[in-house]
Amino acid sequence: MRRSLDPEGYEDPGLKSSHLSLGEMSTVSVTDVDLEAAGSRRLLSQPDSHEGYVELHELVLDNAKDLCWMEAGHWLRLEEDFQESGDWSQPHLSFLTYHSLLEIRRALSKGAILLNLEANSLPAIVHILLDQLIYEGQMKPQDRDDVMRTLLLRHSHPTEDESVWTMPPALVQRSGTGRADVERPLLREQRPMEMSRMAGKEQSGVPKPQLLETIPEGAEATLVLVGCAAFLEQPMLAFVRLKDAVTLDGVLDVSTPVRFLVVVLGPDTPQISYHEIGRAIGTMMSERVFRRDAYLAEGRQELLRAVEDFLDASIVLPPTEAPSEPLLRALVPLQRELLRRRYQPLERLHIGDFLKDLGKDEAAEEDDDPLRRTGRPFGGLVRDIRRRYPKYLSDIKDALNPQCLAAVIFIYFAALSPAITFGGLLGEKTKGMMGVSELLISTCVQCVLFSLLSAQPLLVVGFSGPLLVFEEAFYSFCSSNGLEYIVGRVWIGFWLILLVLVVVACEGSFLVRYLSRYTQEIFSFLISLIFIFETFSKLVTIFKQHPLKREYRVQAEVQPGVPEPNTALLSLVLMAGTFFLAYFLRVFKNSSFLPGKVRRLIGDFGVPISIFIMALADFFINDTYTQKLSVPKGLQVTNATARGWFIHPMGDTTPFPIWMMFASVIPALLVFILIFLETQITTLIVSKPERKLVKGTGFHLDLLLIVAMGGLAALFGMPWLSATTVRTITHANALTIMSKTSAPGGKSQILEVKEQRISGLLVAVLIGVSILMEPILKYIPLAVLFGIFLYMGVTSLFGIQLFDRILLLLKPPKYHPDEPYVTRVKTWRMHLFTFTQIVFLVVLWVVKSTPASLALPFVLILTVPLRRFLLPRIFRDIELKCLDADDAVVTFDEAEGTDVYNEVQMPS
């Protein structure tokens, strides 16, 4: 299962070299020497792997001309070395010489390998190690004492006055020769350019980081010792892995237990840079795959294969003219591919054995898959309940955390803004049959029930763009056919409940596996276009109702149908101002201005801030009329003259046609498809393994709750809801606790996610209380809501790869990004794939613009067989994997230029 390289690719048997090499050691080598009698070697069935910290110590002469070991650098994923200026460098990539890597491979093939050594001190380790070196013939018995004294010398750590730059390297002499050490300044000249230049002297003045704060808990260290000894006839390498990590007092700069010890000693020769070999060993031991292999190795051959795999994933730059930065940047895609090949098998290679060691089998692993079908009616629903409800008590206890309270405040505003926006637009499109009042109450009641009963309480339930498009289309259909819109929704609700019972009974949630990025992006792009189009359509309507004229007949009171001066222009300013303010606050969130917490606070509340500022501007402009949000007082319906709180299924004013009671199954199926798509895809996104949720999820239970609550809500004339992607991701991110510190150059790691029910419950209650905010909400102009509508449409485009590929149609190939769908697919074939999606978009837009707009979800579902059966005949498998891969990056911490919309494939 592992790839191995031909050693002859690195060594030419016919090449006769005159210089001394680490590989030129005695041929006497005992790979698996039996030290069990001494208790020094014992095999482990499954050794544990830990995070790694590496220190490189070199043999130098201190100011008193005494020998000592001096720290030259350390690794915590990235390298930090002590610079000539007297400062620690910034963490940086290690640039290694290819010769040093080859020397390590040769040395490991002949050197001493001690695995699972039982020792609890450095003298005990050195004692057994020297016995092994003498046994293998790599060291003469008479040199034992001198080597032991060398390995047990004191260890120092660099300061401004004492470092490897101010202390000359030492050449150890055999005792009794009259001088114990000789200064060898020649070796200092071999210090690589990487340390003095590539690390960058412009980074000087950086103090050494507090290593104890950045080293992960449970990490184990590697100590690398390199130096020159004149009395040795040949270089020697010893690799030691202790059975248990041991804290070596006075050795490392931190109190991290040592698991590995690597010693490289040898005679002085200009062909070998022991410092470079030490750096190469340190880099390899800091790399997680090689370190895992070092933990799991049971002999020399496993270590050699680990080195070969490391070489196979490394890039060698030939000695050509100094390349420019753009040329070096071209190596990034290659390095990504090498890393992908190296890291992907990491989980697959040993997962079977690992599960067996834990007493698990494949059936147990499959049983944890929430989308696996049981073959029994409602089997998936029962499994969801059994999986999630036993953790109910912990869902309450986990909420006793300050971070949950902060999340409640933030998510309240994040959920209230779209509820008000969609409520206002819904009231306008349905002529007041449903509006802000109904949407706020529906959101409150359904969110309370969902928080108490759901399998994944991190989901935020709310109204979304696709549902708004359906409500508009169904209202137009009912109006043109003389049907009561609000009664028709009741029968749709009845059919919704029946449909969801059938789908959950048949465990139909597994169908979400067939919804590829191809379908999701077409739907997302269409909804974004509808958002943008509707915004300007409403603005054009305002300009038609209040055209720009030389003279106006101004009345004391605003009269319907009578144009008002400056209304259209002010509406344009309010809409554009709200959009640009919300958008630039979003950009500001990911900028470099102000401290990160302040910047993110402003950015997260960008939509409420923009609504408040523009509504305030409209409030102070008294002489110009703008249409305001219609909100009833208290718990009244939006249009009390047209309906009440309970909708009679047989008709409110006129009898509802019997044929329409049964025909309602068609629009019910369309609504069900919309809710199914949004809810299940949102659950997939929030349940990605990268988020490290531990309590599980439940596709069947959550779908049943959301659809059934929506069906019952129709009886009371309230909107049905679905899981909302952006708000759900924001909720999950707000409850994610990241590590305060991490390794240099590394990202913060997830400590835990507060999976609980209380935050969603409190947000729902606060939204319900907001219905009493009518004295405030009535001052919000509709043009401001149009601006938020435009903002949601534009920002939804940014996470869609289809939008990126459409932009590439307008760019020359040399400006295309280094993405797999660009670099691994021919440009014209990439554009052909994009063209198929554009054609389907046009078809969907035509359907949406005709009286058959209710059939939009049906036409959308046709993209599934198109993607699964037709496109594989046109595109190769590797092309489809690049163009249709779910490669959205999960973002937990706020980095410059990233936000949650980049993870969203469904607009909400």
PDB file of C-alpha atoms in Angstrom, residues 97-269:
ATOM      1  CA  THR A  97      20.188  20.724   0.443  1.00  0.00           C
ATOM      2  CA  TYR A  98      19.478  17.608  -1.560  1.00  0.00           C
ATOM      3  CA  HIS A  99      22.901  16.229  -0.629  1.00  0.00           C
ATOM      4  CA  SER A 100      22.046  16.317   3.080  1.00  0.00           C
ATOM      5  CA  LEU A 101      18.853  14.293   2.481  1.00  0.00           C
ATOM      6  CA  LEU A 102      20.795  11.681   0.529  1.00  0.00           C
ATOM      7  CA  GLU A 103      23.386  11.499   3.293  1.00  0.00           C
ATOM      8  CA  ILE A 104      20.636  10.830   5.845  1.00  0.00           C
ATOM      9  CA  ARG A 105      19.229   8.016   3.750  1.00  0.00           C
ATOM     10  CA  ARG A 106      22.661   6.423   3.326  1.00  0.00           C
ATOM     11  CA  ALA A 107      23.401   6.804   7.027  1.00  0.00           C
ATOM     12  CA  LEU A 108      20.121   5.218   8.119  1.00  0.00           C
ATOM     13  CA  SER A 109      20.849   2.199   5.949  1.00  0.00           C
ATOM     14  CA  LYS A 110      24.030   1.526   7.976  1.00  0.00           C
ATOM     15  CA  GLY A 111      23.572   3.397  11.268  1.00  0.00           C
ATOM     16  CA  ALA A 112      22.448   2.190  14.673  1.00  0.00           C
ATOM     17  CA  ILE A 113      18.675   1.930  15.084  1.00  0.00           C
ATOM     18  CA  LEU A 114      17.301   1.517  18.599  1.00  0.00           C
ATOM     19  CA  LEU A 115      13.518   1.362  18.837  1.00  0.00           C
ATOM     20  CA  ASN A 116      11.413   1.362  22.013  1.00  0.00           C
ATOM     21  CA  LEU A 117      14.425   1.805  24.246  1.00  0.00           C
ATOM     22  CA  GLU A 118      13.599   1.603  27.941  1.00  0.00           C
ATOM     23  CA  ALA A 119      15.573   4.336  29.681  1.00  0.00           C
ATOM     24  CA  ASN A 120      14.679   7.275  31.879  1.00  0.00           C
ATOM     25  CA  SER A 121      17.756   9.517  31.688  1.00  0.00           C
ATOM     26  CA  LEU A 122      20.262  10.770  29.160  1.00  0.00           C
ATOM     27  CA  PRO A 123      23.215   8.807  30.704  1.00  0.00           C
ATOM     28  CA  ALA A 124      21.201   5.583  30.531  1.00  0.00           C
ATOM     29  CA  ILE A 125      20.314   6.271  26.878  1.00  0.00           C
ATOM     30  CA  VAL A 126      23.940   7.056  25.988  1.00  0.00           C
ATOM     31  CA  HIS A 127      25.208   3.943  27.801  1.00  0.00           C
ATOM     32  CA  ILE A 128      22.989   1.561  25.789  1.00  0.00           C
ATOM     33  CA  LEU A 129      23.584   3.526  22.565  1.00  0.00           C
ATOM     34  CA  LEU A 130      27.375   3.262  22.818  1.00  0.00           C
ATOM     35  CA  ASP A 131      27.146  -0.479  23.463  1.00  0.00           C
ATOM     36  CA  GLN A 132      25.122  -0.813  20.299  1.00  0.00           C
ATOM     37  CA  LEU A 133      27.560   1.308  18.247  1.00  0.00           C
ATOM     38  CA  ILE A 134      30.492  -0.802  19.417  1.00  0.00           C
ATOM     39  CA  TYR A 135      28.526  -4.001  18.778  1.00  0.00           C
ATOM     40  CA  GLU A 136      27.818  -2.928  15.192  1.00  0.00           C
ATOM     41  CA  GLY A 137      31.445  -1.948  14.622  1.00  0.00           C
ATOM     42  CA  GLN A 138      30.752   1.721  14.030  1.00  0.00           C
ATOM     43  CA  MET A 139      32.930   2.831  16.927  1.00  0.00           C
ATOM     44  CA  LYS A 140      36.075   1.439  18.529  1.00  0.00           C
ATOM     45  CA  PRO A 141      35.841   0.363  22.168  1.00  0.00           C
ATOM     46  CA  GLN A 142      38.713   2.674  23.142  1.00  0.00           C
ATOM     47  CA  ASP A 143      36.679   5.691  21.952  1.00  0.00           C
ATOM     48  CA  ARG A 144      33.726   4.857  24.176  1.00  0.00           C
ATOM     49  CA  ASP A 145      34.680   7.145  27.081  1.00  0.00           C
ATOM     50  CA  ASP A 146      35.481  10.111  24.844  1.00  0.00           C
ATOM     51  CA  VAL A 147      32.175   9.821  22.973  1.00  0.00           C
ATOM     52  CA  MET A 148      30.286   9.407  26.246  1.00  0.00           C
ATOM     53  CA  ARG A 149      31.853  12.541  27.714  1.00  0.00           C
ATOM     54  CA  THR A 150      30.966  14.396  24.502  1.00  0.00           C
ATOM     55  CA  LEU A 151      27.322  13.299  24.497  1.00  0.00           C
ATOM     56  CA  LEU A 152      26.922  14.173  28.187  1.00  0.00           C
ATOM     57  CA  LEU A 153      28.302  17.715  27.893  1.00  0.00           C
ATOM     58  CA  ARG A 154      26.136  20.526  29.194  1.00  0.00           C
ATOM     59  CA  HIS A 155      23.497  22.066  26.922  1.00  0.00           C
ATOM     60  CA  SER A 156      23.163  25.815  26.426  1.00  0.00           C
ATOM     61  CA  HIS A 157      20.663  28.014  24.661  1.00  0.00           C
ATOM     62  CA  PRO A 158      21.444  31.122  22.647  1.00  0.00           C
ATOM     63  CA  THR A 159      21.441  34.672  23.940  1.00  0.00           C
ATOM     64  CA  GLU A 160      22.599  37.924  22.379  1.00  0.00           C
ATOM     65  CA  ASP A 161      26.131  37.269  23.685  1.00  0.00           C
ATOM     66  CA  GLU A 162      26.378  33.500  23.241  1.00  0.00           C
ATOM     67  CA  SER A 163      25.115  31.613  20.209  1.00  0.00           C
ATOM     68  CA  VAL A 164      26.336  29.456  17.362  1.00  0.00           C
ATOM     69  CA  TRP A 165      27.309  32.698  15.642  1.00  0.00           C
ATOM     70  CA  THR A 166      29.606  33.940  18.435  1.00  0.00           C
ATOM     71  CA  MET A 167      30.945  30.525  19.510  1.00  0.00           C
ATOM     72  CA  PRO A 168      33.227  28.637  17.120  1.00  0.00           C
ATOM     73  CA  PRO A 169      32.405  25.040  16.282  1.00  0.00           C
ATOM     74  CA  ALA A 170      34.515  22.447  18.070  1.00  0.00           C
ATOM     75  CA  LEU A 171      36.507  19.499  16.828  1.00  0.00           C
ATOM     76  CA  VAL A 172      36.758  16.943  19.632  1.00  0.00           C
ATOM     77  CA  GLN A 173      40.144  15.258  20.062  1.00  0.00           C
ATOM     78  CA  ARG A 174      40.905  11.929  21.717  1.00  0.00           C
ATOM     79  CA  SER A 175      41.749  12.354  25.409  1.00  0.00           C
ATOM     80  CA  GLY A 176      45.460  12.255  26.182  1.00  0.00           C
ATOM     81  CA  THR A 177      46.533  14.092  23.022  1.00  0.00           C
ATOM     82  CA  GLY A 178      47.330  17.213  25.022  1.00  0.00           C
ATOM     83  CA  ARG A 179      44.420  19.296  23.757  1.00  0.00           C
ATOM     84  CA  ALA A 180      40.820  18.373  24.123  1.00  0.00           C
ATOM     85  CA  ASP A 181      39.388  20.586  21.414  1.00  0.00           C
ATOM     86  CA  VAL A 182      40.364  22.548  18.384  1.00  0.00           C
ATOM     87  CA  GLU A 183      38.562  25.539  16.954  1.00  0.00           C
ATOM     88  CA  ARG A 184      37.464  24.992  13.367  1.00  0.00           C
ATOM     89  CA  PRO A 185      36.238  28.290  11.881  1.00  0.00           C
ATOM     90  CA  LEU A 186      36.111  26.668   8.454  1.00  0.00           C
ATOM     91  CA  LEU A 187      32.890  24.895   9.351  1.00  0.00           C
ATOM     92  CA  ARG A 188      31.192  28.172  10.189  1.00  0.00           C
ATOM     93  CA  GLU A 189      31.687  29.281   6.612  1.00  0.00           C
ATOM     94  CA  GLN A 190      29.563  26.323   5.542  1.00  0.00           C
ATOM     95  CA  ARG A 191      26.520  27.743   7.315  1.00  0.00           C
ATOM     96  CA  PRO A 192      23.851  27.811   4.615  1.00  0.00           C
ATOM     97  CA  MET A 193      22.554  30.890   2.908  1.00  0.00           C
ATOM     98  CA  GLU A 194      19.066  29.885   4.014  1.00  0.00           C
ATOM     99  CA  MET A 195      19.738  30.824   7.606  1.00  0.00           C
ATOM    100  CA  SER A 196      21.324  34.177   6.913  1.00  0.00           C
ATOM    101  CA  ARG A 197      19.374  35.372   3.882  1.00  0.00           C
ATOM    102  CA  MET A 198      16.236  33.400   3.099  1.00  0.00           C
ATOM    103  CA  ALA A 199      15.023  33.695   6.668  1.00  0.00           C
ATOM    104  CA  GLY A 200      15.540  37.391   6.195  1.00  0.00           C
ATOM    105  CA  LYS A 201      17.559  39.827   8.270  1.00  0.00           C
ATOM    106  CA  GLU A 202      14.737  42.252   7.839  1.00  0.00           C
ATOM    107  CA  GLN A 203      12.920  40.111  10.374  1.00  0.00           C
ATOM    108  CA  SER A 204      15.452  40.883  13.063  1.00  0.00           C
ATOM    109  CA  GLY A 205      14.306  42.304  16.335  1.00  0.00           C
ATOM    110  CA  VAL A 206      11.783  39.499  16.757  1.00  0.00           C
ATOM    111  CA  PRO A 207      12.025  38.075  20.258  1.00  0.00           C
ATOM    112  CA  LYS A 208      11.964  34.339  20.804  1.00  0.00           C
ATOM    113  CA  PRO A 209       8.351  33.213  21.233  1.00  0.00           C
ATOM    114  CA  GLN A 210       7.164  31.707  24.474  1.00  0.00           C
ATOM    115  CA  LEU A 211       7.516  28.129  23.337  1.00  0.00           C
ATOM    116  CA  LEU A 212       5.571  26.597  26.198  1.00  0.00           C
ATOM    117  CA  GLU A 213       2.508  28.582  25.101  1.00  0.00           C
ATOM    118  CA  THR A 214       2.739  27.453  21.486  1.00  0.00           C
ATOM    119  CA  ILE A 215       3.651  23.782  21.958  1.00  0.00           C
ATOM    120  CA  PRO A 216       0.444  21.697  21.862  1.00  0.00           C
ATOM    121  CA  GLU A 217      -0.510  19.687  24.907  1.00  0.00           C
ATOM    122  CA  GLY A 218       0.812  16.138  24.740  1.00  0.00           C
ATOM    123  CA  ALA A 219       3.621  16.993  22.313  1.00  0.00           C
ATOM    124  CA  GLU A 220       6.841  14.980  22.420  1.00  0.00           C
ATOM    125  CA  ALA A 221      10.291  16.242  21.494  1.00  0.00           C
ATOM    126  CA  THR A 222      13.142  15.146  19.265  1.00  0.00           C
ATOM    127  CA  LEU A 223      16.705  16.034  20.224  1.00  0.00           C
ATOM    128  CA  VAL A 224      19.226  16.202  17.361  1.00  0.00           C
ATOM    129  CA  LEU A 225      22.942  16.355  18.268  1.00  0.00           C
ATOM    130  CA  VAL A 226      25.540  17.025  15.547  1.00  0.00           C
ATOM    131  CA  GLY A 227      29.267  17.679  15.824  1.00  0.00           C
ATOM    132  CA  CYS A 228      32.830  16.820  14.731  1.00  0.00           C
ATOM    133  CA  ALA A 229      35.118  14.315  16.470  1.00  0.00           C
ATOM    134  CA  ALA A 230      38.606  14.003  15.003  1.00  0.00           C
ATOM    135  CA  PHE A 231      39.284  10.576  16.519  1.00  0.00           C
ATOM    136  CA  LEU A 232      36.392   8.933  14.679  1.00  0.00           C
ATOM    137  CA  GLU A 233      37.470   7.237  11.470  1.00  0.00           C
ATOM    138  CA  GLN A 234      34.036   7.385   9.892  1.00  0.00           C
ATOM    139  CA  PRO A 235      30.816   9.303  10.404  1.00  0.00           C
ATOM    140  CA  MET A 236      28.180   7.593  12.479  1.00  0.00           C
ATOM    141  CA  LEU A 237      24.458   8.112  12.904  1.00  0.00           C
ATOM    142  CA  ALA A 238      22.307   6.755  15.700  1.00  0.00           C
ATOM    143  CA  PHE A 239      18.505   6.894  15.724  1.00  0.00           C
ATOM    144  CA  VAL A 240      16.872   6.208  19.084  1.00  0.00           C
ATOM    145  CA  ARG A 241      13.158   5.965  19.845  1.00  0.00           C
ATOM    146  CA  LEU A 242      12.324   5.640  23.508  1.00  0.00           C
ATOM    147  CA  LYS A 243       9.510   3.383  24.637  1.00  0.00           C
ATOM    148  CA  ASP A 244       8.154   6.204  26.786  1.00  0.00           C
ATOM    149  CA  ALA A 245       8.928   9.892  26.465  1.00  0.00           C
ATOM    150  CA  VAL A 246      11.339  11.123  29.157  1.00  0.00           C
ATOM    151  CA  THR A 247      11.886  14.654  30.457  1.00  0.00           C
ATOM    152  CA  LEU A 248      15.645  15.353  30.293  1.00  0.00           C
ATOM    153  CA  ASP A 249      16.531  18.036  32.812  1.00  0.00           C
ATOM    154  CA  GLY A 250      18.820  20.786  31.563  1.00  0.00           C
ATOM    155  CA  VAL A 251      18.738  19.667  27.926  1.00  0.00           C
ATOM    156  CA  LEU A 252      15.833  21.271  26.078  1.00  0.00           C
ATOM    157  CA  ASP A 253      14.793  24.886  26.364  1.00  0.00           C
ATOM    158  CA  VAL A 254      11.295  23.686  27.319  1.00  0.00           C
ATOM    159  CA  SER A 255      10.075  20.974  29.640  1.00  0.00           C
ATOM    160  CA  THR A 256       8.766  18.781  26.834  1.00  0.00           C
ATOM    161  CA  PRO A 257       9.458  15.041  27.211  1.00  0.00           C
ATOM    162  CA  VAL A 258      11.892  13.606  24.674  1.00  0.00           C
ATOM    163  CA  ARG A 259      10.814  10.614  22.569  1.00  0.00           C
ATOM    164  CA  PHE A 260      13.480  10.614  19.851  1.00  0.00           C
ATOM    165  CA  LEU A 261      17.258  11.159  19.960  1.00  0.00           C
ATOM    166  CA  VAL A 262      19.324  11.442  16.784  1.00  0.00           C
ATOM    167  CA  VAL A 263      23.119  11.671  17.034  1.00  0.00           C
ATOM    168  CA  VAL A 264      25.428  12.485  14.116  1.00  0.00           C
ATOM    169  CA  LEU A 265      29.185  12.533  14.866  1.00  0.00           C
ATOM    170  CA  GLY A 266      32.085  12.153  12.510  1.00  0.00           C
ATOM    171  CA  PRO A 267      35.505  13.389  11.385  1.00  0.00           C
ATOM    172  CA  ASP A 268      35.973  16.819   9.911  1.00  0.00           C
ATOM    173  CA  THR A 269      35.603  16.725   6.128  1.00  0.00           C
TER     174      THR A 269
END
